[in-house]
Coordinates of C-alpha atoms and ligand atoms in Angstrom, one line a residue:
M46 CA 125.7 85.5 85.0
G47 CA 123.8 87.8 82.6
I48 CA 121.1 90.3 83.5
V49 CA 118.6 89.2 86.2
L50 CA 115.5 91.4 86.4
G51 CA 113.2 92.0 89.3
I52 CA 109.7 91.5 88.0
D53 CA 106.4 92.3 89.8
L54 CA 103.9 90.2 87.8
G55 CA 100.8 92.0 88.9
T56 CA 97.1 91.2 88.4
S57 CA 96.5 94.6 86.7
N58 CA 99.9 95.9 86.0
S59 CA 103.4 94.5 85.9
C60 CA 106.7 96.4 86.5
M61 CA 110.3 95.5 86.0
A62 CA 113.5 96.9 87.6
M63 CA 117.2 96.2 87.8
V64 CA 120.1 97.3 89.8
D65 CA 122.7 99.4 88.0
A66 CA 126.0 97.7 88.5
A67 CA 127.8 101.1 88.6
T68 CA 125.6 102.8 91.3
G69 CA 124.2 99.8 93.2
Q70 CA 120.8 101.5 92.9
A71 CA 117.7 99.8 91.7
R72 CA 115.7 101.5 88.9
V73 CA 112.5 100.8 87.1
L74 CA 113.0 99.9 83.4
P75 CA 110.2 101.4 81.2
N76 CA 108.6 99.3 78.5
R77 CA 108.8 100.0 74.8
E78 CA 106.0 102.6 75.0
G79 CA 108.0 104.5 77.7
E80 CA 105.6 103.4 80.5
R81 CA 107.0 102.4 83.9
T82 CA 104.3 99.9 84.4
T83 CA 102.7 97.6 81.8
P84 CA 99.1 96.6 81.9
S85 CA 99.0 92.7 82.4
V86 CA 96.7 92.5 79.4
V87 CA 97.3 90.1 76.4
A88 CA 95.3 90.3 73.1
F89 CA 95.2 87.5 70.5
D90 CA 94.2 88.1 66.9
A91 CA 92.8 85.5 64.6
S92 CA 96.1 85.1 62.9
G93 CA 97.8 84.2 66.2
R94 CA 99.5 87.6 66.7
V95 CA 99.9 88.5 70.3
T96 CA 99.8 92.1 71.7
V97 CA 100.7 92.9 75.2
G98 CA 100.3 95.9 77.5
S99 CA 98.6 99.3 76.7
A100 CA 98.3 98.4 73.0
A101 CA 96.3 95.3 74.0
R102 CA 94.2 97.3 76.5
R103 CA 93.4 100.0 73.9
Q104 CA 91.9 97.5 71.4
A105 CA 90.0 95.6 74.1
V106 CA 86.9 97.5 73.6
L107 CA 86.7 96.2 70.1
H108 CA 87.7 92.6 70.9
P109 CA 86.7 92.0 74.5
R110 CA 86.5 88.2 74.0
N111 CA 90.1 88.0 72.7
T112 CA 91.6 90.2 75.3
V113 CA 92.7 88.5 78.5
Y114 CA 93.4 90.5 81.6
G115 CA 93.6 89.7 85.4
V116 CA 94.6 86.1 84.6
K117 CA 96.6 86.1 87.9
R118 CA 93.3 85.5 89.6
L119 CA 92.9 82.2 87.7
I120 CA 96.5 80.9 87.8
G121 CA 96.8 77.5 89.5
R122 CA 93.1 77.3 90.4
R123 CA 90.7 74.5 89.7
F124 CA 87.9 75.4 87.3
S125 CA 85.4 74.1 89.8
D126 CA 86.7 76.5 92.5
P127 CA 83.6 78.6 93.5
A128 CA 85.7 81.8 93.3
V129 CA 86.5 80.9 89.7
Q130 CA 82.9 80.2 89.0
R131 CA 81.9 83.6 90.4
L132 CA 84.7 85.5 88.6
M133 CA 84.0 84.0 85.2
K134 CA 80.5 85.5 85.1
L135 CA 82.1 88.9 85.2
L136 CA 84.8 88.4 82.6
P137 CA 84.2 89.2 79.0
Y138 CA 86.6 86.5 77.8
E139 CA 85.9 82.8 78.1
V140 CA 87.1 80.7 81.1
V141 CA 87.1 77.0 80.6
A142 CA 88.4 73.8 82.2
D143 CA 91.6 72.5 80.7
P144 CA 92.0 68.7 80.2
S145 CA 93.2 68.5 83.8
G146 CA 90.2 70.4 85.2
N147 CA 92.2 73.6 85.9
A148 CA 90.9 77.0 85.0
A149 CA 92.1 78.1 81.6
V150 CA 91.0 80.6 79.0
R151 CA 89.7 79.9 75.4
V152 CA 90.5 82.4 72.7
H153 CA 89.8 81.8 69.0
G154 CA 88.9 78.2 70.0
Q155 CA 92.3 77.6 71.5
V156 CA 92.6 76.7 75.2
M157 CA 95.5 78.4 77.0
T158 CA 96.6 78.0 80.6
P159 CA 96.9 81.2 82.7
A160 CA 100.7 80.5 82.9
E161 CA 100.8 80.6 79.1
V162 CA 99.0 84.0 79.1
S163 CA 101.3 85.3 81.8
S164 CA 104.3 84.1 79.9
H165 CA 103.4 86.6 77.1
V166 CA 103.6 89.5 79.6
L167 CA 106.9 88.3 80.9
R168 CA 108.4 87.8 77.4
Y169 CA 107.3 91.3 76.5
L170 CA 109.0 92.7 79.5
K171 CA 112.1 90.7 78.8
E172 CA 112.2 91.9 75.2
C173 CA 111.7 95.5 76.2
A174 CA 114.5 95.3 78.7
E175 CA 116.8 93.7 76.1
A176 CA 116.0 96.3 73.5
Q177 CA 117.0 99.2 75.8
L178 CA 120.0 97.5 77.5
G179 CA 121.4 96.0 74.3
Q180 CA 122.1 92.8 76.3
S181 CA 120.2 89.6 76.8
V182 CA 118.3 89.1 79.9
E183 CA 119.1 85.7 81.5
G184 CA 116.7 85.4 84.3
A185 CA 114.4 87.1 86.9
V186 CA 113.3 87.2 90.4
I187 CA 109.5 87.1 90.1
T188 CA 107.2 88.2 92.9
V189 CA 104.0 86.4 94.0
P190 CA 101.4 87.2 96.6
A191 CA 102.5 85.9 100.0
Y192 CA 99.2 84.0 100.1
F193 CA 99.8 82.0 96.8
D194 CA 99.8 78.3 97.4
E195 CA 102.1 75.7 96.0
V196 CA 100.3 75.2 92.7
Q197 CA 100.1 79.0 92.1
R198 CA 103.8 79.3 92.8
Q199 CA 104.7 76.5 90.4
E200 CA 102.6 77.9 87.7
T201 CA 104.1 81.3 88.0
K202 CA 107.6 79.8 87.8
L203 CA 106.4 77.9 84.7
A204 CA 105.2 81.2 83.1
G205 CA 108.7 82.6 83.6
Q206 CA 110.4 79.6 82.1
R207 CA 108.1 79.7 79.1
A208 CA 109.1 83.3 78.6
G209 CA 112.7 82.1 78.3
L210 CA 113.7 83.3 81.8
T211 CA 115.6 81.4 84.5
V212 CA 113.5 82.0 87.5
H213 CA 116.1 82.4 90.2
R214 CA 113.6 83.0 93.0
L215 CA 110.0 83.6 93.7
L216 CA 109.8 86.3 96.2
N217 CA 106.7 87.2 98.3
E218 CA 105.4 90.6 97.2
P219 CA 105.3 92.2 100.7
T220 CA 108.8 91.0 101.4
A221 CA 109.9 92.7 98.2
A222 CA 108.1 95.9 99.1
M223 CA 109.8 95.9 102.4
L224 CA 113.2 95.5 100.8
S225 CA 112.6 98.6 98.7
C226 CA 112.2 100.7 101.9
R227 CA 114.9 102.3 103.9
F228 CA 115.0 100.9 107.4
D229 CA 117.0 101.7 110.4
E230 CA 119.3 98.7 111.0
S231 CA 120.3 99.8 114.5
R232 CA 116.7 99.4 115.8
P233 CA 114.6 96.3 115.7
E234 CA 111.2 97.1 114.1
N235 CA 107.9 95.4 113.4
I236 CA 106.7 96.5 110.0
A237 CA 103.3 95.8 108.4
V238 CA 103.1 95.7 104.7
F239 CA 99.5 96.4 103.5
D240 CA 99.3 95.5 99.8
L241 CA 96.0 96.0 97.9
G242 CA 96.4 95.7 94.2
G243 CA 94.0 95.0 91.3
G244 CA 93.1 91.5 92.4
T245 CA 94.7 90.5 95.6
F246 CA 95.1 91.7 99.2
D247 CA 98.1 90.7 101.3
I248 CA 99.0 91.7 104.7
S249 CA 102.4 90.7 106.1
L250 CA 104.0 91.4 109.4
L251 CA 107.8 91.5 109.3
H252 CA 110.5 91.9 111.9
V253 CA 113.6 93.7 110.9
E254 CA 116.7 93.5 113.0
E255 CA 120.2 94.3 111.7
E256 CA 120.4 92.6 108.3
V257 CA 117.8 90.0 108.9
V258 CA 114.2 90.4 107.6
Q259 CA 111.9 87.8 109.1
V260 CA 108.3 87.4 108.0
L261 CA 106.4 86.8 111.1
A262 CA 103.0 86.2 109.6
T263 CA 101.2 86.7 106.4
C264 CA 97.5 86.6 105.5
G265 CA 95.4 87.8 102.7
D266 CA 92.6 87.3 100.2
N267 CA 93.3 86.2 96.7
F268 CA 90.0 87.6 95.5
L269 CA 90.0 91.1 97.0
G270 CA 91.3 94.1 95.1
G271 CA 90.6 97.0 92.8
D272 CA 88.8 94.7 90.4
N273 CA 86.1 94.1 93.1
V274 CA 85.6 97.8 93.5
D275 CA 85.4 98.3 89.7
E276 CA 82.9 95.5 89.4
L277 CA 80.6 97.1 92.0
V278 CA 80.9 100.4 90.2
V279 CA 80.2 98.7 86.8
E280 CA 77.1 97.2 88.4
A281 CA 75.9 100.6 89.7
L282 CA 76.5 102.1 86.2
R283 CA 74.6 99.3 84.5
R284 CA 71.6 99.8 86.8
I285 CA 71.7 103.6 86.3
F286 CA 71.8 103.0 82.5
L287 CA 68.9 100.5 82.7
K288 CA 66.9 103.1 84.7
Q289 CA 67.8 105.9 82.2
T290 CA 67.1 104.0 79.0
G291 CA 65.4 100.7 79.8
V292 CA 68.3 98.8 78.1
D293 CA 70.1 96.1 80.0
L294 CA 73.8 95.8 79.1
T295 CA 74.3 92.4 80.8
N296 CA 74.9 90.6 77.5
N297 CA 76.8 93.3 75.8
P298 CA 80.5 92.7 76.3
E299 CA 81.6 95.8 74.4
A300 CA 79.5 98.1 76.4
L301 CA 80.5 96.3 79.7
W302 CA 84.1 96.9 78.8
R303 CA 83.5 100.6 78.4
L304 CA 81.7 100.7 81.7
R305 CA 84.6 98.9 83.3
E306 CA 87.1 101.5 81.9
A307 CA 84.8 104.3 83.1
A308 CA 84.5 102.7 86.5
E309 CA 88.2 102.4 87.0
S310 CA 88.9 105.9 85.9
T311 CA 86.1 107.3 88.1
K312 CA 87.6 105.4 91.0
R313 CA 91.1 106.9 90.3
T314 CA 89.7 110.4 89.9
L315 CA 87.8 110.1 93.2
S316 CA 91.1 109.4 95.0
E317 CA 92.0 113.0 94.3
R318 CA 88.6 114.8 94.1
D319 CA 85.3 114.8 95.9
Q320 CA 83.2 114.3 92.8
T321 CA 83.4 113.7 89.1
S322 CA 81.1 113.2 86.1
I323 CA 80.7 110.2 83.7
E324 CA 79.9 110.6 80.1
L325 CA 79.9 107.6 77.7
A326 CA 78.6 108.6 74.3
Y327 CA 77.3 106.0 71.9
L328 CA 77.3 103.2 74.5
V329 CA 74.9 101.2 72.5
A330 CA 73.6 101.6 69.0
L331 CA 69.9 100.8 68.5
Q332 CA 67.9 100.9 65.3
E333 CA 66.2 104.1 66.6
G334 CA 69.6 105.7 67.2
P335 CA 72.5 105.6 69.7
L336 CA 72.2 105.7 73.5
H337 CA 74.5 107.5 75.8
L338 CA 75.3 107.2 79.5
S339 CA 75.4 110.6 81.3
I340 CA 75.9 111.0 85.0
P341 CA 76.7 114.6 85.8
S342 CA 77.7 114.0 89.4
F343 CA 79.3 110.9 90.9
S344 CA 80.7 111.6 94.3
R345 CA 83.4 110.0 96.5
T346 CA 80.8 109.4 99.2
L347 CA 78.7 107.5 96.7
L348 CA 81.7 105.4 95.7
E349 CA 82.6 104.8 99.4
N350 CA 79.1 103.7 100.2
L351 CA 79.0 101.3 97.3
V352 CA 82.2 99.6 98.3
A353 CA 82.1 99.9 102.1
K354 CA 81.1 96.2 102.6
E355 CA 83.8 95.0 100.3
L356 CA 86.5 97.1 102.0
E357 CA 85.3 95.6 105.4
R358 CA 86.8 92.4 104.1
L359 CA 90.3 93.9 104.7
R360 CA 89.7 93.7 108.4
A361 CA 89.8 89.9 109.1
P362 CA 93.2 89.2 107.4
C363 CA 94.8 92.0 109.4
E364 CA 93.5 90.6 112.6
Q365 CA 94.5 87.1 111.7
A366 CA 98.0 88.2 110.8
L367 CA 98.4 90.0 114.1
E368 CA 97.2 87.0 116.0
D369 CA 99.4 84.6 114.1
A370 CA 102.4 86.8 114.7
G371 CA 101.5 87.1 118.4
L372 CA 101.5 90.9 118.1
T373 CA 99.0 93.6 118.9
V374 CA 98.5 96.9 117.1
A375 CA 100.7 98.5 119.8
D376 CA 103.7 96.4 118.7
I377 CA 103.7 97.7 115.1
H378 CA 106.2 100.4 114.4
R379 CA 105.5 101.2 110.7
V380 CA 102.9 100.5 108.1
I381 CA 103.9 100.4 104.4
L382 CA 101.2 100.8 101.8
V383 CA 101.7 99.0 98.5
G384 CA 99.5 98.5 95.5
G385 CA 97.6 101.0 93.4
M386 CA 94.4 100.7 95.5
T387 CA 96.2 102.2 98.5
R388 CA 95.8 105.5 96.8
M389 CA 92.1 105.4 97.6
P390 CA 91.4 107.4 100.8
A391 CA 88.9 104.9 102.1
V392 CA 91.5 102.1 101.8
R393 CA 94.1 104.2 103.6
A394 CA 91.6 104.9 106.4
R395 CA 91.0 101.1 106.8
A396 CA 94.7 100.3 106.9
E397 CA 95.1 102.9 109.7
A398 CA 92.0 101.7 111.6
Y399 CA 93.2 98.0 111.5
L400 CA 96.9 98.5 112.1
G401 CA 97.0 101.6 114.2
H402 CA 99.3 103.8 112.1
P403 CA 98.9 106.0 109.1
G404 CA 100.5 104.3 106.2
E405 CA 103.8 105.6 104.9
R406 CA 103.7 107.1 101.5
S407 CA 107.4 107.4 100.8
V408 CA 107.5 104.4 98.6
N409 CA 105.8 104.5 95.2
P410 CA 103.0 101.9 95.6
D411 CA 103.2 100.8 92.0
E412 CA 107.0 100.3 91.9
A413 CA 108.1 99.2 95.4
V414 CA 107.6 95.5 94.7
A415 CA 109.6 95.5 91.5
I416 CA 112.4 97.6 93.1
G417 CA 112.6 95.1 96.0
A418 CA 112.7 92.2 93.5
A419 CA 115.5 93.9 91.7
L420 CA 117.5 94.2 94.9
E421 CA 117.0 90.5 95.5
A422 CA 117.9 89.7 91.9
D423 CA 121.1 91.6 92.4
I424 CA 121.9 89.5 95.4
V425 CA 121.1 86.3 93.5
A426 CA 123.2 87.3 90.5
G427 CA 126.0 88.8 92.7
I428 CA 126.3 91.8 90.4
S429 CA 127.1 94.8 92.6
P430 CA 129.1 94.0 95.7
E431 CA 127.7 97.1 97.5
T432 CA 124.2 95.7 97.8
P433 CA 123.6 94.9 101.4
K434 CA 123.2 91.1 101.8
V435 CA 119.9 91.0 103.6
L436 CA 119.0 87.6 104.9
L437 CA 115.3 86.9 104.1
L438 CA 113.4 84.5 106.3
D439 CA 110.1 83.9 104.7
V440 CA 107.2 81.9 105.9
L441 CA 104.9 79.2 104.5
S442 CA 101.5 80.8 103.7
R443 CA 99.3 77.7 104.5
S444 CA 99.7 74.5 106.3
L445 CA 101.0 71.4 104.4
G446 CA 100.1 67.9 105.3
I447 CA 98.8 64.5 104.1
R448 CA 95.5 62.6 104.1
T449 CA 95.2 60.1 106.9
E450 CA 92.5 57.6 107.9
G451 CA 88.9 58.8 107.5
G452 CA 90.0 61.8 105.3
R453 CA 91.6 63.6 108.2
F454 CA 94.3 66.2 107.4
S455 CA 97.5 65.5 109.2
V456 CA 99.7 68.6 109.2
L457 CA 103.4 68.2 108.7
I458 CA 104.3 71.9 108.4
P459 CA 102.0 74.4 110.0
R460 CA 101.4 77.8 108.3
N461 CA 103.7 80.6 109.1
T462 CA 106.7 78.3 109.6
T463 CA 109.9 80.0 108.5
I464 CA 111.2 78.6 105.2
P465 CA 113.3 76.9 103.9
T466 CA 112.3 74.1 106.2
R467 CA 112.1 70.4 106.5
E468 CA 109.9 68.1 108.5
T469 CA 109.6 64.3 108.8
K470 CA 106.7 62.4 110.4
V471 CA 106.4 58.7 110.7
F472 CA 103.1 57.0 109.8
T473 CA 102.2 53.3 110.0
T474 CA 100.2 51.0 107.7
T475 CA 96.4 51.0 108.3
F476 CA 95.5 47.5 107.2
D477 CA 97.0 44.0 107.4
Q478 CA 99.3 42.8 104.6
Q479 CA 99.5 46.3 103.2
T480 CA 102.3 46.5 100.6
H481 CA 101.9 50.1 99.4
V482 CA 100.8 53.5 100.6
D483 CA 99.5 56.4 98.7
I484 CA 100.7 59.7 100.1
E485 CA 98.1 62.4 99.2
V486 CA 99.4 65.9 99.8
Y487 CA 97.1 68.8 100.7
Q488 CA 97.4 72.4 101.7
G489 CA 95.1 74.4 103.9
E490 CA 93.7 74.9 107.3
A491 CA 90.6 72.6 107.4
P492 CA 90.7 69.6 109.7
T493 CA 89.7 67.3 106.9
V494 CA 91.2 67.1 103.4
D495 CA 87.9 67.9 101.7
G496 CA 88.2 71.5 102.8
N497 CA 91.8 71.8 101.6
R498 CA 93.7 72.1 98.3
Y499 CA 94.8 68.8 96.8
L500 CA 98.4 69.2 95.6
G501 CA 99.3 65.8 94.3
E502 CA 100.3 62.4 95.5
L503 CA 103.0 59.7 95.3
Q504 CA 103.0 56.0 96.0
L505 CA 105.5 54.0 98.0
A506 CA 105.3 50.3 97.0
G507 CA 107.2 47.2 98.0
L508 CA 106.4 47.5 101.7
T509 CA 106.9 44.3 103.8
A510 CA 103.5 42.6 104.2
A511 CA 102.7 42.5 107.9
A512 CA 100.0 43.3 110.4
A513 CA 98.3 46.8 110.4
G514 CA 100.2 49.4 112.4
T515 CA 103.6 47.5 112.3
V516 CA 105.2 48.8 109.1
R517 CA 106.4 52.3 109.3
V518 CA 106.7 54.9 106.5
A519 CA 108.6 58.1 107.1
V520 CA 107.2 61.1 105.1
D521 CA 109.5 64.0 104.6
F522 CA 108.5 67.4 103.4
T523 CA 111.3 69.8 102.2
I524 CA 110.4 73.4 101.2
D525 CA 112.9 75.5 99.4
A526 CA 113.2 79.3 99.6
D527 CA 110.7 79.7 96.8
G528 CA 108.1 77.7 98.8
I529 CA 108.3 74.7 96.4
L530 CA 107.7 71.4 98.0
Q531 CA 109.6 68.2 97.6
V532 CA 108.0 65.1 99.2
T533 CA 109.8 61.9 100.0
A534 CA 108.3 58.7 101.5
R535 CA 110.7 56.1 102.9
D536 CA 110.4 52.7 104.4
P537 CA 113.1 53.0 107.2
T538 CA 113.5 49.2 107.4
T539 CA 114.2 48.5 103.7
G540 CA 115.4 52.0 102.8
R541 CA 113.0 51.9 99.8
K542 CA 112.0 55.4 98.7
A543 CA 109.6 57.3 96.5
E544 CA 109.9 61.1 95.9
A545 CA 108.2 63.8 93.9
T546 CA 108.3 67.5 93.4
L547 CA 104.6 68.2 93.4
R548 CA 103.1 69.3 90.2
P549 CA 99.7 70.9 89.7
P550 CA 96.8 68.5 90.1
T551 CA 95.7 66.2 87.3
A552 CA 92.3 65.3 86.1
T553 CA 92.0 62.6 88.7
S554 CA 92.0 65.1 91.6
P555 CA 88.8 66.2 93.2
Ligands
AMP121 P1 98.4 97.1 91.2 O1 97.8 95.7 91.1 O2 99.2 97.4 92.4 O3 98.9 97.6 89.9 O4 97.0 98.0 91.5 C1 96.1 98.2 90.5 C2 94.8 98.7 91.1 O5 95.0 99.9 91.7 C3 93.8 98.8 90.1 O6 92.6 98.3 90.6 C4 93.7 100.3 89.9 O7 92.5 100.7 89.4 C5 94.0 100.8 91.3 N1 94.5 102.2 91.3 C6 95.6 102.7 90.7 N2 95.7 104.0 90.9 C7 94.6 104.3 91.7 C8 94.2 105.6 92.3 N3 94.8 106.7 92.1 N4 93.0 105.5 93.1 C9 92.4 104.3 93.3 N5 92.8 103.2 92.7 C10 93.9 103.2 92.0

């Protein structure tokens, strides 16, 4: 097998790593510009040329509508999803529905799926790795938030395949982060991985004993991250500018982009200092002359007050994960902080408040996930015999089931079940002379299907016509190590079968 990379495909930044066959150590591979992480930003010019990473980010101020960032927040989501509707109001590029009703982006009149956009980031990383290694990269282990559902996982896999990579495994980010840490194999430990990145929050509780890592529970929020903090700061800056000059920047994407850059850098500075200043010269050009934004003092306290309510949203997933794992704060031995946002003091304070331990800072929060993915890639590819063969037991992030009578949701596999797994449940026909059944598959925790995510459906025809309740249909769900679902429906009497690997929803889905 050729080279298999570990890739952390992040909302804001991506990072790649590989294990050196000689040393058995994982190391980060820098990109073409020498950076250890690559902004997950893709710019498209009118001639179809694609630019990725810092170069794309640098030119974004001039072409905000053609520069796509944070697309991980859209991947595998319906356009009608309220979270997408909220998010698109804040994005300078255009978000549209693709022909299937999924969220997509439109640049230069061309509609692209989030997977297509992500594939450019992955291809760029692959090419950078190949250029420095002088060898071709065959595949990758790509990480995803533990909280990603089926569709989001499938779309991420598709992005990898489009980039010319064999995706050997999708690995949950917290599991990857955990693998990057040293742990004492002689002592069983419960470890919390608190991961707050640009767009998502994940909290996972793992149990490590000898060479088995078992995910006990995972919870999170796909719409909580550094971007939310930046948006609140942008909004504050917009209001200050309106007050200072009377000019509203709401419909000025170029100026909003500059505010966003300033907000993000202010946030970073305030992780190290108590206060900073913001100066944005020539923010808008009016006929009477240019207008500048000048804020001589912007304090950490002000930032913390602005975002306190948003950071409070970190609490519920932590409590839920503890409850699902059957643990209390007293049972946790270590807390590992991952994701750039855990550099913010207010975030670290929350992690400690909700999990009872100060977070460990021995791992680099930007690189831990890619390093863990590289270690897993090494196991998959069987490159260095020294790599300890850790057995990973991951869990399903959300319950899987089917629609039954009256739109009720019948769960086949509850959330936090260890995967890979398989479950069969027998259903009966609901009306007389019924010769086919439609198996509609959903994912979520609501008692009725309306509140859950539609994943797809399959039909089993050719049933024996008989009275309602007398013909049986066995529905089988099999989930592989990537969390990808294969559904089979079988008539046990005739042996007739229908099966499907579920694909993202089509236009017919609600
Ligand atoms: P990630 O998705 O893990 O790359 O995290 C990216 C997020 O972390 C972005 O929102 C960054 O603005 C944020 N971030 C990176 N460094 C810092 C820092 N020193 N202080 C606060 N936030 C940071």
